[in-house]
Each structure stands twice: as structure tokens, then as C-alpha cells.
Tab-separated table of C-alpha atoms and ligand atoms in Angstrom:
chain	number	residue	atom	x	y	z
W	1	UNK	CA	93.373	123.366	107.562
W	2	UNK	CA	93.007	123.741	111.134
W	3	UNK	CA	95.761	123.193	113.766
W	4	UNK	CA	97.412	120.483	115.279
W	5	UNK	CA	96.205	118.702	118.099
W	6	UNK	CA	97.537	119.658	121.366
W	7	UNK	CA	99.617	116.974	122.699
W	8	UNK	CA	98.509	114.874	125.705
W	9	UNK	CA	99.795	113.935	129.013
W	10	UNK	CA	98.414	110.854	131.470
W	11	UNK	CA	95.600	108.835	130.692
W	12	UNK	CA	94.783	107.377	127.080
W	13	UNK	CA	91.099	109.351	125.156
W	14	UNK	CA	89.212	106.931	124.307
W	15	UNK	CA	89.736	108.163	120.679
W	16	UNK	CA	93.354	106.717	121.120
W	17	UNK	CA	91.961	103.322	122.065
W	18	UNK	CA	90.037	102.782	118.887
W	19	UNK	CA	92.368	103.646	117.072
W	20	UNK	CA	94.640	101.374	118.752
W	21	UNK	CA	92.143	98.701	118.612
W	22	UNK	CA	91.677	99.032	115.043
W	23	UNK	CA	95.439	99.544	113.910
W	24	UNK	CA	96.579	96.480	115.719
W	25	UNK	CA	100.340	95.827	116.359
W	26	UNK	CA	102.339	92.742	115.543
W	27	UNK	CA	102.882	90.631	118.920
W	28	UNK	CA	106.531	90.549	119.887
W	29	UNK	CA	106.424	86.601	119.957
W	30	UNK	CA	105.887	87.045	116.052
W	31	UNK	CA	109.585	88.317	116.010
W	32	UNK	CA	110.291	84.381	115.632
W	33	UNK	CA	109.532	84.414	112.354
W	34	UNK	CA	111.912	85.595	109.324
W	35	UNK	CA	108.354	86.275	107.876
W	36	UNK	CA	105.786	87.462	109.615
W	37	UNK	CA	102.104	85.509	109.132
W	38	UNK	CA	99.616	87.773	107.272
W	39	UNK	CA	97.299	87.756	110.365
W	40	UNK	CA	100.300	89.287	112.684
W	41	UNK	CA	101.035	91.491	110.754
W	42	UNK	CA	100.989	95.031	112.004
W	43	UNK	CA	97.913	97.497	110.339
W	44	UNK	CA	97.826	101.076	109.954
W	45	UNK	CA	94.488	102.668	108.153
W	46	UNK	CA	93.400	106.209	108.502
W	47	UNK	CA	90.171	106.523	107.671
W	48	UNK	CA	88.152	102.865	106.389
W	49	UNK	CA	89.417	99.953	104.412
W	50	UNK	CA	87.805	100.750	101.357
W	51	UNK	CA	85.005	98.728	99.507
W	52	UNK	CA	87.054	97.651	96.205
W	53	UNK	CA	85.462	95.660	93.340
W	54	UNK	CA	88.441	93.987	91.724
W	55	UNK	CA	86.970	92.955	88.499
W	56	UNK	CA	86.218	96.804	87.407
W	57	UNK	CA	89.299	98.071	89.234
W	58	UNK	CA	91.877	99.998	87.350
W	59	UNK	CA	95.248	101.790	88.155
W	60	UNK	CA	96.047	104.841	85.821
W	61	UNK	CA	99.571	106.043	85.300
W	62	UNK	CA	99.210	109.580	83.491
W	63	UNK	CA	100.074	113.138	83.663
W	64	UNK	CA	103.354	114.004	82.616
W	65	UNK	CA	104.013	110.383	80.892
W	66	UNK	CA	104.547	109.810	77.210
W	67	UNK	CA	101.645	107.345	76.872
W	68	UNK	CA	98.612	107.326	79.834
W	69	UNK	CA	98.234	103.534	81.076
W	70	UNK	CA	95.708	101.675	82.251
W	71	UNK	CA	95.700	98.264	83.555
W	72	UNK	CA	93.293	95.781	85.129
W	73	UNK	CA	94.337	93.506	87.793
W	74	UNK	CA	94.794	90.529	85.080
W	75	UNK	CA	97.261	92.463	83.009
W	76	UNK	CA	99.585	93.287	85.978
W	77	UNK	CA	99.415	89.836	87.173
W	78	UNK	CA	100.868	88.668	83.397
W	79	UNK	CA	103.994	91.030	83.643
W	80	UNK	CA	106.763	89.587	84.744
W	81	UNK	CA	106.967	89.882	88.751
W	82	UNK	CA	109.222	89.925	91.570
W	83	UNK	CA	109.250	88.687	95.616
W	84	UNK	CA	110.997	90.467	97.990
W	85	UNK	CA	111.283	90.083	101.692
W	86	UNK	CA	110.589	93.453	103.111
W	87	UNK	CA	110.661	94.844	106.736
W	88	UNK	CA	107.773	97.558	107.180
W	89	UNK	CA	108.043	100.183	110.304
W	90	UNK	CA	105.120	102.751	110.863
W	91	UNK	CA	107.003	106.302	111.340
W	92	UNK	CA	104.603	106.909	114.945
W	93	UNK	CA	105.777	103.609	116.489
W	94	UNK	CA	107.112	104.017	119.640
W	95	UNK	CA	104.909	107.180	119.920
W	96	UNK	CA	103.379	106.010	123.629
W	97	UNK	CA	106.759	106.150	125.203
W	98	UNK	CA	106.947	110.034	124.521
W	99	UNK	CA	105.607	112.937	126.694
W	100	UNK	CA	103.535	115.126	126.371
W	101	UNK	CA	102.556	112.772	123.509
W	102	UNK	CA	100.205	113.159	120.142
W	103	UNK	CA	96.873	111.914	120.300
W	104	UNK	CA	97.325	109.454	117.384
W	105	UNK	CA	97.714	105.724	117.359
W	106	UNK	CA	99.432	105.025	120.268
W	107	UNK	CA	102.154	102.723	119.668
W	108	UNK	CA	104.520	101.448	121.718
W	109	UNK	CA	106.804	99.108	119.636
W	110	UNK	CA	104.963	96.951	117.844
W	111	UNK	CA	104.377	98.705	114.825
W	112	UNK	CA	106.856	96.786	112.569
W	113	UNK	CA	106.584	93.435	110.687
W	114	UNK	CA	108.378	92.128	107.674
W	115	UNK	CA	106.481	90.208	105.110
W	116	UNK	CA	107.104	88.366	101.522
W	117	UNK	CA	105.410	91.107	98.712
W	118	UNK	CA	105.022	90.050	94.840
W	119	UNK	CA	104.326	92.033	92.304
W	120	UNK	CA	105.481	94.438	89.454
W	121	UNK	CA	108.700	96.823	89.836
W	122	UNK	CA	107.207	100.212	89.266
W	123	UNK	CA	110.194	100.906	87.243
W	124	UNK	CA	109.208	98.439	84.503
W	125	UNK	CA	105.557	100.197	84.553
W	126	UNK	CA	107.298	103.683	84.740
W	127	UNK	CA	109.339	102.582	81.277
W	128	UNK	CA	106.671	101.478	79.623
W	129	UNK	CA	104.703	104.736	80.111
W	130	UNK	CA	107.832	106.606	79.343
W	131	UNK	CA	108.237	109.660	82.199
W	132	UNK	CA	107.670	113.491	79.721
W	133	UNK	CA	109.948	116.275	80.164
W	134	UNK	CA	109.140	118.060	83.751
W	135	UNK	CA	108.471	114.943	85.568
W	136	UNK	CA	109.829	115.449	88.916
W	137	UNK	CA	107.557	113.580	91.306
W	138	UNK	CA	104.565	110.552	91.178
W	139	UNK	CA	102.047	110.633	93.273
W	140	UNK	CA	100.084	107.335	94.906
W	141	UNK	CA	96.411	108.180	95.064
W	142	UNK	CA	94.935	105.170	97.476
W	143	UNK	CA	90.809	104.499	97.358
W	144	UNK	CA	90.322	105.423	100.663
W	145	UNK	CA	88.906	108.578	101.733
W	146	UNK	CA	88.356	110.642	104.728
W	147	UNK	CA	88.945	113.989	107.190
W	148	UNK	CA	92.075	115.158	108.881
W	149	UNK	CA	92.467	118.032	110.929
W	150	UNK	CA	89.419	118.836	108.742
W	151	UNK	CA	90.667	118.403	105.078
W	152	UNK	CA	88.826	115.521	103.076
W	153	UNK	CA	91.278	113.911	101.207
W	154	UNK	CA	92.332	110.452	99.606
W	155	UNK	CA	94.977	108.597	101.453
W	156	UNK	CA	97.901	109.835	98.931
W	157	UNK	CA	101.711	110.362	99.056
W	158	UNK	CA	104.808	111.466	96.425
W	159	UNK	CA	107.827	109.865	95.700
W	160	UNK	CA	110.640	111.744	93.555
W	161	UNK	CA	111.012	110.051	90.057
W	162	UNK	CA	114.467	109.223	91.589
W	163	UNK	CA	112.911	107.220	94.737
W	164	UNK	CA	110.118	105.615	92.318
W	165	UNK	CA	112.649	104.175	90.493
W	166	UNK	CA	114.902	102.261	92.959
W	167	UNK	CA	115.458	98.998	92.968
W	168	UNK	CA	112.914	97.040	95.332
W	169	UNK	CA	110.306	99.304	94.659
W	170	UNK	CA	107.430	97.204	93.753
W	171	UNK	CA	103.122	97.302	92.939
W	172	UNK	CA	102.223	94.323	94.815
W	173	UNK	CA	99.193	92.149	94.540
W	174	UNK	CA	99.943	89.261	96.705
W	175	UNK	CA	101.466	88.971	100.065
W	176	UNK	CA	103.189	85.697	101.903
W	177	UNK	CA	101.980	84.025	98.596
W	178	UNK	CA	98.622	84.623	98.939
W	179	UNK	CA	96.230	87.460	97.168
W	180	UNK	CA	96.798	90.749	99.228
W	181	UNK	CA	94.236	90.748	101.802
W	182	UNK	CA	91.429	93.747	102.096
W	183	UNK	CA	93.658	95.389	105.502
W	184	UNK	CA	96.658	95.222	103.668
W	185	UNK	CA	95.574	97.151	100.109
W	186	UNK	CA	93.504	94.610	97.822
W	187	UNK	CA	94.210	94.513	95.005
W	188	UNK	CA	97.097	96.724	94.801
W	189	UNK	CA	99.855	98.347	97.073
W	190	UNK	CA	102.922	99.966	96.805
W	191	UNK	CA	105.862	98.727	98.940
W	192	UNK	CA	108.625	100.918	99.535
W	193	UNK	CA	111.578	99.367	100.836
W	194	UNK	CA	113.879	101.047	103.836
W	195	UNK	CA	111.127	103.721	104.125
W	196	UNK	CA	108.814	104.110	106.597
W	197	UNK	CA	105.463	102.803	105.940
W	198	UNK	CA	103.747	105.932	105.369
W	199	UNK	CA	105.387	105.830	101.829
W	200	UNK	CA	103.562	102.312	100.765
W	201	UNK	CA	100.286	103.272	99.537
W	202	UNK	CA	97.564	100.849	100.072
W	203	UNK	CA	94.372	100.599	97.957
W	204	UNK	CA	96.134	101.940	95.095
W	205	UNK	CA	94.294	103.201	91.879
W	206	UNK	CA	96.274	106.296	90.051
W	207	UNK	CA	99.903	106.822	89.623
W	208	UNK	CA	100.425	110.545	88.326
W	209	UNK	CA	103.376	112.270	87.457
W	210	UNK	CA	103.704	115.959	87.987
W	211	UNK	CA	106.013	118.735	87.977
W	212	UNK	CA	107.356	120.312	91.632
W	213	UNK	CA	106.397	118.832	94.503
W	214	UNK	CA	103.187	116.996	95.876
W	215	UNK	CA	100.967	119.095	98.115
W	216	UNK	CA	98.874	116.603	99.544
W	217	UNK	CA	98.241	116.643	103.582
W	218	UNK	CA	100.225	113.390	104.019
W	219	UNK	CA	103.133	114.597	102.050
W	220	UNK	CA	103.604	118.419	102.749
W	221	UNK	CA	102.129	118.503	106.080
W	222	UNK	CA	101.922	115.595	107.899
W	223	UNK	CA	105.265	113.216	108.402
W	224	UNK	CA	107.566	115.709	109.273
W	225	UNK	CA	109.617	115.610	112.306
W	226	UNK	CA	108.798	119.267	114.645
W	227	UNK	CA	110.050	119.457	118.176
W	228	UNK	CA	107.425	122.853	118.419
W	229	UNK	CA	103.731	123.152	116.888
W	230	UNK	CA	104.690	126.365	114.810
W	231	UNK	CA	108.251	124.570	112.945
W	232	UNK	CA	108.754	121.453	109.984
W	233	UNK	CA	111.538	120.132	110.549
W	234	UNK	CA	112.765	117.058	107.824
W	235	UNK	CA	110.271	114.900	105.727
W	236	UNK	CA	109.992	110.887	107.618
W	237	UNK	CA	111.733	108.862	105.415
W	238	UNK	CA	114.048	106.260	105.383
W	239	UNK	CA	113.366	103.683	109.233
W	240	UNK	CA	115.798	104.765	111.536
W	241	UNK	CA	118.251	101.859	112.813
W	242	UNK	CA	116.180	99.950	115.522
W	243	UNK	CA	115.891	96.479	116.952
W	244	UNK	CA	113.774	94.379	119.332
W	245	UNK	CA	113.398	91.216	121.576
W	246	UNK	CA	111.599	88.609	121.289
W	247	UNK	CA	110.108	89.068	125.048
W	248	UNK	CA	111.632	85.602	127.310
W	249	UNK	CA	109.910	83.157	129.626
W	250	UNK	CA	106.581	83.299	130.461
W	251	UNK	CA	104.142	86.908	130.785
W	252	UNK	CA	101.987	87.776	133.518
W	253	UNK	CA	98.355	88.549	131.811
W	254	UNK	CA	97.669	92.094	132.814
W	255	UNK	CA	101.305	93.900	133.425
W	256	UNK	CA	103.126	91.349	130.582
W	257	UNK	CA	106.054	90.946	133.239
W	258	UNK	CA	108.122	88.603	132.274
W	259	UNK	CA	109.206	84.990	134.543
W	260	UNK	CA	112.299	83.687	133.259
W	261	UNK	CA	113.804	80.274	134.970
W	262	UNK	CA	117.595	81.281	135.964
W	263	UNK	CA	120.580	79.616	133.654
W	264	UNK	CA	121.514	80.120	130.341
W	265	UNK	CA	118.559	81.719	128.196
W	266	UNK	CA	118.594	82.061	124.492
W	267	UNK	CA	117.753	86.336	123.869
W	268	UNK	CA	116.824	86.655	120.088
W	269	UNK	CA	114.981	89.302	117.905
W	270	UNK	CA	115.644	91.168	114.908
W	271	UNK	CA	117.587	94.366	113.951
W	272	UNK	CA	116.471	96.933	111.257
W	273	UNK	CA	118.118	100.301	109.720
W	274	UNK	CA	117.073	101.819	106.408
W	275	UNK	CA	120.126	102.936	106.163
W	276	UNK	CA	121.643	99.435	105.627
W	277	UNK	CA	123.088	96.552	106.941
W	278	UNK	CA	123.067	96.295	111.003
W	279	UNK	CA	126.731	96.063	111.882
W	280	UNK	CA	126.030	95.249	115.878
W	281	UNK	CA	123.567	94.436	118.400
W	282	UNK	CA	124.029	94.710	122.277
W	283	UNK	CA	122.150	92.744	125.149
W	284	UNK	CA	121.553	95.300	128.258
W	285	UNK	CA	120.750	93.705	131.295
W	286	UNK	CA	120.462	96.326	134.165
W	287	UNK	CA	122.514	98.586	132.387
W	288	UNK	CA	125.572	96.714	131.046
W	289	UNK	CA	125.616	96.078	127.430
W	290	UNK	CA	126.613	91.929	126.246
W	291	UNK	CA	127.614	91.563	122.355
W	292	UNK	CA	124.897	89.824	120.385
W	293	UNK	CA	125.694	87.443	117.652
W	294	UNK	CA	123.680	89.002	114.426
W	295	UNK	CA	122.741	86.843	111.548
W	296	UNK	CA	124.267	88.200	107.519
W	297	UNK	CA	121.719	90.336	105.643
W	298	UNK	CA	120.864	88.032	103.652
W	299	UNK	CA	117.684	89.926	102.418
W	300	UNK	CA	118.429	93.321	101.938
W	301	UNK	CA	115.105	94.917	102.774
W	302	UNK	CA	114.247	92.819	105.557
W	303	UNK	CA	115.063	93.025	109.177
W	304	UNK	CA	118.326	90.794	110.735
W	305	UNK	CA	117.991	87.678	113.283
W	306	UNK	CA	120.141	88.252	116.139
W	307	UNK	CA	120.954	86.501	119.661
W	308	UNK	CA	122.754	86.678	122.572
W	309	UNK	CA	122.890	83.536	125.866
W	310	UNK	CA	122.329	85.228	128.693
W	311	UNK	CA	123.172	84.018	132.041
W	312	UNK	CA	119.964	84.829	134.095
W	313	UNK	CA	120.935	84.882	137.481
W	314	UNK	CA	117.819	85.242	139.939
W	315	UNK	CA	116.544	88.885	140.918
W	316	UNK	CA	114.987	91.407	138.261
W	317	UNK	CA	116.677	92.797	135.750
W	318	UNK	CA	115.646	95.006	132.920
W	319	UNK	CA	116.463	93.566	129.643
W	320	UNK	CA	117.353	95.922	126.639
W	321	UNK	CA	118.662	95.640	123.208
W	322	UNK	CA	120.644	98.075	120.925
W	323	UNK	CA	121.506	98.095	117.331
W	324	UNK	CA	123.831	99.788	115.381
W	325	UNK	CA	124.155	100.080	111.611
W	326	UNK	CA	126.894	99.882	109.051
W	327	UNK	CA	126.710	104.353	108.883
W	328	UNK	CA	127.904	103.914	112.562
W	329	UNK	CA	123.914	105.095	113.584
W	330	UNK	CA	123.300	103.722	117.028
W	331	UNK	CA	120.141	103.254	118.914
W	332	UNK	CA	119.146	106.338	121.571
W	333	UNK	CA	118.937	105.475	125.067
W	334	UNK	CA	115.792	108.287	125.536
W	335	UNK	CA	113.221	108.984	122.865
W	336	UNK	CA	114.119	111.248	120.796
W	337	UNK	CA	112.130	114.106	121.117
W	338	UNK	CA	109.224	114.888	118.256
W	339	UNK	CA	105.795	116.801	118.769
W	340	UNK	CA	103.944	114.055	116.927
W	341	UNK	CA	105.879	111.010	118.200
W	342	UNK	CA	107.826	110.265	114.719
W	343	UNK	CA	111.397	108.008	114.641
W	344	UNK	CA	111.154	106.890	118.012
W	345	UNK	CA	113.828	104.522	117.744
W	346	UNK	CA	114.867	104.101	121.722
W	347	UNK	CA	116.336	101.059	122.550
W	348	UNK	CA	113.527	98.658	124.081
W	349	UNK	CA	113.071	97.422	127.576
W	350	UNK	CA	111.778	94.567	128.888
W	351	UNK	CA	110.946	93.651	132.696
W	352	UNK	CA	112.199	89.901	133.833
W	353	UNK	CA	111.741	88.280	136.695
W	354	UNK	CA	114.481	85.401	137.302
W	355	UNK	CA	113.373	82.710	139.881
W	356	UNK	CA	114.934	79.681	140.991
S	401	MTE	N1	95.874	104.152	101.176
S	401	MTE	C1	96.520	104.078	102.347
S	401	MTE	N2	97.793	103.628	102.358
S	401	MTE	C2	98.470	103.531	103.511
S	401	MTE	C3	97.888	103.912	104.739
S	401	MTE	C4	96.538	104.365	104.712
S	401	MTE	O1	95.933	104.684	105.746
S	401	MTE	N3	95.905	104.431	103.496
S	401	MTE	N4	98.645	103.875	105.891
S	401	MTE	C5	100.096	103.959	105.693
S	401	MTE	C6	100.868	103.766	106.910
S	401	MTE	S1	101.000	105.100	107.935
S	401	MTE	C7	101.550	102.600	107.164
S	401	MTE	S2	102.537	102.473	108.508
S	401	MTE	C8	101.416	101.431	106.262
S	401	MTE	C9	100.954	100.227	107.018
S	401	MTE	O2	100.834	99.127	106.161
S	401	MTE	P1	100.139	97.792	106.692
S	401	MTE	O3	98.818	98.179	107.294
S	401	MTE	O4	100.026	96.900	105.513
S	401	MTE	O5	101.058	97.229	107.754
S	401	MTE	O6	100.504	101.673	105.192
S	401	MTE	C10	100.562	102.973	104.643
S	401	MTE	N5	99.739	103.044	103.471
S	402	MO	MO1	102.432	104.565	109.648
């Protein structure tokens, strides 16, 4: 495997912009929806969307299992399913805010969405195959193949039998209520709830169990936090709390500086911790923090509603919102520092102008 890429400082490669242009972000005004629509939702793929036939498609559970499955789309659709509401964060968003920075997709807050997945708790599928003796870990082979930092792999990534059995965990075929769509892992996916969404395998086709741990380049190598090339510090895992804005008033088209009319505005936007329940959100305007009012959890994998009226007295002001969840976690002020840009949960910042 060869190294890391060296980090970057100034302007964007234009390797950075296609991947930005392909791995769209969800537009902040989409934070007024509970659920976001299919089309808004934010995309990462690595490598291509694969070509999938879904009549002749499979997924196989084996290794270490009592009996080896395998099931056609049909058959999973026929088991008895489940919706959930569930808020998805990629682990590099917020990664353009960060300097020197990794020359991945550059995010810089929009890689989150929350959308309505049905489908099949793995734990009923891991039952029925009936985990052997040594089990320890499953591993989520996707279809889609490619090169990084010159290993050819499939996209692929390991829960423990532990994680792979939690409640929420589901193999989801449809999304918002329609069949998933090709960007978002037709026919299959895995959704992991609370978890980054490195950990929800699209384009899935083989479940395996094995003994010890995965050694796959997603798993063992990359999606660890490091603050130096040469160190691995903790596995990305669960979202870190974080919240955002929907942005107020009206944008200008090339800086997206905000006009607001002065008075009372409505702030709103949505809080998220995989940790739990958000227990507070704060307003900032130009540095001094308003309480927010923050809707119940009432789906407990999906992101919160909040809002705050703000009295938007002419001038500019800097806009900023800050969540904390029920563990006490609180937004950071700063980035926190991490060589590839990972759990970048700073508090967000948005530019208003208030006229008359
Ligand atoms: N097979 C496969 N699964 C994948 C990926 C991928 O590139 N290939 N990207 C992962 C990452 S990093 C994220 S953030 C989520 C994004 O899911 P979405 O595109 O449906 O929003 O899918 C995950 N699952
Ligand atoms: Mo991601």
C-alpha cells in the first residue's frame, strides 16, 4: 500500500472538484424537511456506482454461520420489514474548514441528510443463518470496485457481531418509500444507525462472518482519526454531536452571503449526536450564545428540529449554532484537529447581512 497523501494548503486540485462534483452535498435549505427528498440527499461513492442487474442479484450470508444463505431480492422483500427515520453524516464532512487539509472530498457541512429506509433487520437474517462458534465480526462486501492509495479492492467494511445486531440495524431496499435508487445502493444497502456513514454499505452482495478482525483498507486503514501521517489513532464510529442552520433571508449567488430584513426572524435547523438525544442548542450571534427551543426525539435515529427568534437588528453579524447532547458532549468552537479531516464537528457559521 503506498502512503498517504500529503495534505494540502490554498487552492482546491482539480481532483478535489470532481470529486466534489460527483459526491454532491445536501443544500442547507433541505434542513426544512424532517425527511430529506431522495434527490437532496447527500452522496458519497468511491470509485463508480456499479452496473447491478437486480433480477440475477444475490446477497450471501456465509462463513462462520450454521447454514450459508442466499436470497434474491423477492425473498427479502417477503420478510417481514421495518421503516426507520435515520440521520446519515459522512465521517470527512466538514473536512474543507481544516488546514493543511486532505485531498479528499472536500466538504464543508453539507454532508448529512436524514432519510426514511425499509427493509429487513439484519438481526432477523443473522438468526436465521444462526452465527458458528468463532464468529466475532461480519463483513459488508459492496459491488463496487476500484484503487486506493493503489490497492484494488471492493468497497467493504466490518461490524462486530455485537454492532450487527443492534436494534435499527437494517438491509434496506427502498428509501422515502420508493425502490432504493442506483446512487444510493440498488438493490440493497446497509444502514447503520448513529454511525457515521462509512459503516452503511451500499451495493451490497455478501455478508460473511469471520473470526478476528476485518483487514480490509476501509476498515483497518482508512477511518481512523491521526493528528500525524506515521500514528492511528481510534476507529470513526459513532457521529459526533453536531447541528446546523437552516441559512436565513435571501443569498447572494457567488459568496452565498446572507440578506436578512431586521425584526424578529425565525432561526431553525436540526441537531444530531450518535451518542443520543440532543439535550441543548445555542443561537450565536457575534459571539453571544441565545437558548434554542429543541423539538423531543421523537425518532431516535434521526436528527432534532430546533429554533430560536432572533431579533436581527441591522449591521452584520455572524450567526452560529451549538448543540449539546444528553453525555454532556458539546460542539467545538475550532475544528478539531485530524490529518484526514474526520469528526469535524465545529459549530457552523453563517454570514448575515441585516438591512432596514
Ligand atoms: N459500497 C459502498 N458503500 C458505501 C460507500 C461507497 O463508496 N461504496 N460510501 C460510504 C460513505 S463514506 C458514506 S458517507 C455513505 C453515503 O451514503 P449515501 O451516498 O447514500 O448518502 O455510504 C457509504 N457506503
Ligand atoms: Mo463518508
Amino acid at each position: 500500500m503506498s502512503a498517504r497523501r500529503p495534505p494540502l494548503v490554498g487552492r482546491y486540485t482539480l481532483e478535489e472538484l470532481a470529486l466534489a462534483a460527483r459526491n454532491r452535498g445536501m443544500p442547507l435549505e433541505a434542513l426544512r424537511d424532517d425527511v430529506t427528498p431522495s434527490g437532496l440527499h447527500y452522496l458519497l461513492v468511491h470509485f463508480d456506482i456499479p452496473p447491478v442487474d437486480a433480477a440475477s442479484w444475490r446477497l450471501r450470508i456465509g462463513g462462520r454461520v450454521q447454514r450459508a444463505l442466499e436470497l434474491g431480492l423477492e425473498e427479502l422483500q417477503r420478510l417481514p420489514a421495518r421503516t426507520q427515520r435515520v440521520t446519515l453524516e459522512c465521517a470527512g464532512n466538514g473536512r474543507a474548514q481544516v488546514s493543511p487539509r486532505y485531498p479528499s472530498v472536500p466538504w464543508i457541512e453539507e454532508g448529512v441528510s436524514t432519510a426514511e429506509w425499509t427493509g429487513v433487520p439484519l438481526a432477523a437474517l443473522l438468526e436465521r443463518a444462526g452465527l458458528a462458534a468463532g464468529a466475532g465480526e461480519l463483513v459488508f462486501r459492496g459491488l463496487d470496485r476500484g484503487f486506493d492509495r493503489g490497492v484494488e479492492h471492493e468497497f467493504a467494511r466490518s461490524l462486530t457481531v455485537a454492532e450487527s445486531m443492534r436494534e435499527g440495524v437494517l438491509l434496506a431496499y427502498a428509501m422515502n418509500g420508493a425502490p432504493l435508487p442506483p446512487q444510493h445502493g440498488a438493490p440493497l444497502r446497509l444502514v447503520v444507525p448513529r454511525w457515521y456513514g462509512m459503516a452503511s454499505v451500499k451495493w451490497l452482495h455478501a455478508i460473511e462472518a469471520i473470526e478476528g478482525s476485518f483487514d480490509g483498507l476501509q476498515q483497518a486503514s482508512s477511518y481512523h482519526f491521526r493528528t500525524t501521517p506515521g500514528e492511528k489513532l481510534a476507529p470513526c464510529t459513532l457521529m459526533r454531536v453536531n447541528s446546523l442552520m437552516t441559512p436565513p433571508g435571501i443569498p447572494d449567488f457567488y459568496s452565498r452571503r446572507r440578506t436578512v430584513q431586521a425584526g424578529r426572524v425565525v432561526i431553525a435547523g436540526r441537531a444530531w449526536s450518535g451518542a443520543g438525544a440532543i439535550a441543548r442548542v445555542e443561537l450565536g450571534d457575534n459571539g453571544t450564545w441565545l437558548p434554542a427551543q429543541v423539538e423531543p426525539a421523537a425518532h431516535g435515529f434521526a436528527w432534532q428540529k430546533w429554533h430560536a427568534v432572533w431579533d436581527a437588528a441591522p449591521g452584520a453579524h455572524e450567526l452560529a449554532c451549538r448543540a449539546t447532547d444528553e453525555r454532556g458532549e458539546c460542539q467545538p468552537l475550532a475544528p478539531p484537529w485530524d490529518l484526514s479531516g474526520f469528526g469535524n464537528n465545529a459549530v457552523q457559521r453563517v454570514h448575515v447581512l441585516v438591512v432596514e
